[in-house]
Amino acid sequence: MTEQVEGIDPAVPPSGPGCVECERNSGWWVHLRRCAQCGHIGCCDTSPAQHATKHATATGHPFIQSFEPGEDWYYNFETGEMYDGGPELAPPRSHPANQGVPGPRERVPADWQAHIH
Ligand SMILES: [Zn+2]
Ligand SMILES: [Zn+2]
């Protein structure tokens, strides 16, 4: 049975292995979140640039799912609710583990802890 949820399109693949905007700016992130509607990968609120929240605010896309290996929780920006799981989105379900956390490894500065929220 396929559950239809407004704001979630399980057929859309993720935009890529890293945060869309950080990849453009040679930035880095702590954790990654996936927009469940359009597949946009953005960085979490702990990350310096917080692109996942900015994407949700700019587009009105309500749901993100964690893009971290082994995590499948959802969050709804409109209600502030967290969910332990939900519809299974198109693969891949997470970034490559060897990308590192924070990542990507090669761009994380030595003093990264001074830049997070
Ligand atoms: Zn970012
Ligand atoms: Zn989106």
PDB file of C-alpha atoms and ligand atoms in Angstrom:
ATOM      1  CA  MET A   1       0.000   0.000   0.000  1.00  0.00           C
ATOM      2  CA  THR A   2       1.338   3.390  -0.949  1.00  0.00           C
ATOM      3  CA  GLU A   3       0.440   6.178   1.390  1.00  0.00           C
ATOM      4  CA  GLN A   4      -0.105   9.556  -0.250  1.00  0.00           C
ATOM      5  CA  VAL A   5       0.972  12.450   1.904  1.00  0.00           C
ATOM      6  CA  GLU A   6       0.741  16.064   0.803  1.00  0.00           C
ATOM      7  CA  GLY A   7       4.279  17.468   0.646  1.00  0.00           C
ATOM      8  CA  ILE A   8       5.972  14.086   0.183  1.00  0.00           C
ATOM      9  CA  ASP A   9       6.857  12.675  -3.243  1.00  0.00           C
ATOM     10  CA  PRO A  10       8.559   9.284  -2.737  1.00  0.00           C
ATOM     11  CA  ALA A  11       9.492   9.033  -6.443  1.00  0.00           C
ATOM     12  CA  VAL A  12      11.885  12.011  -6.499  1.00  0.00           C
ATOM     13  CA  PRO A  13      15.561  11.085  -6.038  1.00  0.00           C
ATOM     14  CA  PRO A  14      17.865  13.232  -3.866  1.00  0.00           C
ATOM     15  CA  SER A  15      19.610  16.152  -5.609  1.00  0.00           C
ATOM     16  CA  GLY A  16      23.059  14.704  -4.886  1.00  0.00           C
ATOM     17  CA  PRO A  17      25.383  13.596  -2.094  1.00  0.00           C
ATOM     18  CA  GLY A  18      25.871  17.058  -0.559  1.00  0.00           C
ATOM     19  CA  CYS A  19      24.058  20.279   0.323  1.00  0.00           C
ATOM     20  CA  VAL A  20      23.080  21.989  -2.958  1.00  0.00           C
ATOM     21  CA  GLU A  21      24.054  25.508  -1.861  1.00  0.00           C
ATOM     22  CA  CYS A  22      27.197  24.510   0.080  1.00  0.00           C
ATOM     23  CA  GLU A  23      28.483  22.567  -2.930  1.00  0.00           C
ATOM     24  CA  ARG A  24      28.077  25.741  -4.982  1.00  0.00           C
ATOM     25  CA  ASN A  25      29.943  27.891  -2.401  1.00  0.00           C
ATOM     26  CA  SER A  26      32.605  25.295  -1.463  1.00  0.00           C
ATOM     27  CA  GLY A  27      31.009  25.212   1.979  1.00  0.00           C
ATOM     28  CA  TRP A  28      30.714  22.361   4.466  1.00  0.00           C
ATOM     29  CA  TRP A  29      28.057  21.029   6.824  1.00  0.00           C
ATOM     30  CA  VAL A  30      27.430  18.954   9.930  1.00  0.00           C
ATOM     31  CA  HIS A  31      24.368  16.863   8.983  1.00  0.00           C
ATOM     32  CA  LEU A  32      22.275  16.652   5.817  1.00  0.00           C
ATOM     33  CA  ARG A  33      18.508  16.817   5.383  1.00  0.00           C
ATOM     34  CA  ARG A  34      16.452  15.856   2.354  1.00  0.00           C
ATOM     35  CA  CYS A  35      13.375  17.731   1.192  1.00  0.00           C
ATOM     36  CA  ALA A  36      10.673  15.085   0.842  1.00  0.00           C
ATOM     37  CA  GLN A  37       8.875  17.018  -1.878  1.00  0.00           C
ATOM     38  CA  CYS A  38      11.599  17.979  -4.395  1.00  0.00           C
ATOM     39  CA  GLY A  39      14.697  16.040  -3.286  1.00  0.00           C
ATOM     40  CA  HIS A  40      16.735  19.135  -2.342  1.00  0.00           C
ATOM     41  CA  ILE A  41      19.617  18.191  -0.060  1.00  0.00           C
ATOM     42  CA  GLY A  42      20.393  20.906   2.477  1.00  0.00           C
ATOM     43  CA  CYS A  43      22.475  21.265   5.616  1.00  0.00           C
ATOM     44  CA  CYS A  44      21.003  21.066   9.132  1.00  0.00           C
ATOM     45  CA  ASP A  45      20.478  23.865  11.655  1.00  0.00           C
ATOM     46  CA  THR A  46      23.745  23.009  13.437  1.00  0.00           C
ATOM     47  CA  SER A  47      25.614  23.666  10.180  1.00  0.00           C
ATOM     48  CA  PRO A  48      27.053  27.137   9.465  1.00  0.00           C
ATOM     49  CA  ALA A  49      24.603  27.960   6.648  1.00  0.00           C
ATOM     50  CA  GLN A  50      21.365  26.098   7.627  1.00  0.00           C
ATOM     51  CA  HIS A  51      20.279  25.562   4.023  1.00  0.00           C
ATOM     52  CA  ALA A  52      17.603  22.922   4.750  1.00  0.00           C
ATOM     53  CA  THR A  53      15.565  25.375   6.818  1.00  0.00           C
ATOM     54  CA  LYS A  54      16.192  28.159   4.288  1.00  0.00           C
ATOM     55  CA  HIS A  55      14.910  25.881   1.513  1.00  0.00           C
ATOM     56  CA  ALA A  56      11.741  25.062   3.466  1.00  0.00           C
ATOM     57  CA  THR A  57      11.127  28.734   4.216  1.00  0.00           C
ATOM     58  CA  ALA A  58      11.718  29.806   0.603  1.00  0.00           C
ATOM     59  CA  THR A  59       9.644  27.049  -1.033  1.00  0.00           C
ATOM     60  CA  GLY A  60       7.023  26.119   1.551  1.00  0.00           C
ATOM     61  CA  HIS A  61       7.995  22.449   1.209  1.00  0.00           C
ATOM     62  CA  PRO A  62       6.984  21.160   4.645  1.00  0.00           C
ATOM     63  CA  PHE A  63       8.821  17.855   5.220  1.00  0.00           C
ATOM     64  CA  ILE A  64      12.455  16.907   5.516  1.00  0.00           C
ATOM     65  CA  GLN A  65      13.917  13.483   6.136  1.00  0.00           C
ATOM     66  CA  SER A  66      17.345  12.888   7.592  1.00  0.00           C
ATOM     67  CA  PHE A  67      19.942  12.131   4.900  1.00  0.00           C
ATOM     68  CA  GLU A  68      22.323  10.594   7.451  1.00  0.00           C
ATOM     69  CA  PRO A  69      23.235   6.888   7.186  1.00  0.00           C
ATOM     70  CA  GLY A  70      20.927   4.760   9.348  1.00  0.00           C
ATOM     71  CA  GLU A  71      18.414   7.549  10.095  1.00  0.00           C
ATOM     72  CA  ASP A  72      14.910   7.687   8.642  1.00  0.00           C
ATOM     73  CA  TRP A  73      13.107  10.238  10.804  1.00  0.00           C
ATOM     74  CA  TYR A  74      10.997  13.027   9.337  1.00  0.00           C
ATOM     75  CA  TYR A  75      10.354  16.571  10.509  1.00  0.00           C
ATOM     76  CA  ASN A  76       7.441  18.833   9.595  1.00  0.00           C
ATOM     77  CA  PHE A  77       8.383  22.519   9.474  1.00  0.00           C
ATOM     78  CA  GLU A  78       4.738  23.629   9.595  1.00  0.00           C
ATOM     79  CA  THR A  79       3.850  21.826  12.804  1.00  0.00           C
ATOM     80  CA  GLY A  80       7.271  21.286  14.397  1.00  0.00           C
ATOM     81  CA  GLU A  81       6.497  17.571  14.693  1.00  0.00           C
ATOM     82  CA  MET A  82       9.084  14.805  14.424  1.00  0.00           C
ATOM     83  CA  TYR A  83       8.241  11.335  13.127  1.00  0.00           C
ATOM     84  CA  ASP A  84      10.245   8.146  13.708  1.00  0.00           C
ATOM     85  CA  GLY A  85       9.702   7.076  10.102  1.00  0.00           C
ATOM     86  CA  GLY A  86       7.462   7.592   7.113  1.00  0.00           C
ATOM     87  CA  PRO A  87       7.132   6.923   3.398  1.00  0.00           C
ATOM     88  CA  GLU A  88      10.197   5.279   1.861  1.00  0.00           C
ATOM     89  CA  LEU A  89      11.815   7.778  -0.502  1.00  0.00           C
ATOM     90  CA  ALA A  90      13.670   6.947  -3.723  1.00  0.00           C
ATOM     91  CA  PRO A  91      17.285   5.812  -3.191  1.00  0.00           C
ATOM     92  CA  PRO A  92      19.921   6.664  -2.189  1.00  0.00           C
ATOM     93  CA  ARG A  93      18.531   7.199   1.331  1.00  0.00           C
ATOM     94  CA  SER A  94      21.656   8.844   2.736  1.00  0.00           C
ATOM     95  CA  HIS A  95      24.964  10.436   1.784  1.00  0.00           C
ATOM     96  CA  PRO A  96      28.018   8.170   1.353  1.00  0.00           C
ATOM     97  CA  ALA A  97      29.367   7.283   4.812  1.00  0.00           C
ATOM     98  CA  ASN A  98      32.944   8.113   3.749  1.00  0.00           C
ATOM     99  CA  GLN A  99      31.918  11.721   3.081  1.00  0.00           C
ATOM    100  CA  GLY A 100      32.424  12.356   6.790  1.00  0.00           C
ATOM    101  CA  VAL A 101      30.477  14.149   9.547  1.00  0.00           C
ATOM    102  CA  PRO A 102      31.041  17.050   9.439  1.00  0.00           C
ATOM    103  CA  GLY A 103      31.635  16.881   5.706  1.00  0.00           C
ATOM    104  CA  PRO A 104      32.825  16.830   3.121  1.00  0.00           C
ATOM    105  CA  ARG A 105      36.068  15.924   4.904  1.00  0.00           C
ATOM    106  CA  GLU A 106      38.380  17.891   2.611  1.00  0.00           C
ATOM    107  CA  ARG A 107      36.540  21.194   3.156  1.00  0.00           C
ATOM    108  CA  VAL A 108      35.977  21.109   6.934  1.00  0.00           C
ATOM    109  CA  PRO A 109      38.285  23.659   8.633  1.00  0.00           C
ATOM    110  CA  ALA A 110      40.313  22.695  11.704  1.00  0.00           C
ATOM    111  CA  ASP A 111      38.311  25.141  13.839  1.00  0.00           C
ATOM    112  CA  TRP A 112      34.921  23.904  12.590  1.00  0.00           C
ATOM    113  CA  GLN A 113      33.450  23.768  16.088  1.00  0.00           C
ATOM    114  CA  ALA A 114      33.715  27.567  16.292  1.00  0.00           C
ATOM    115  CA  HIS A 115      31.398  27.908  13.272  1.00  0.00           C
ATOM    116  CA  ILE A 116      28.433  25.709  14.190  1.00  0.00           C
ATOM    117  CA  HIS A 117      25.152  26.675  15.821  1.00  0.00           C
TER     118      HIS A 117
HETATM  119 ZN    ZN B   1      24.386  24.127   3.122  1.00  0.00          ZN
HETATM  120 ZN    ZN B   2      11.971  21.090  -1.612  1.00  0.00          ZN
END
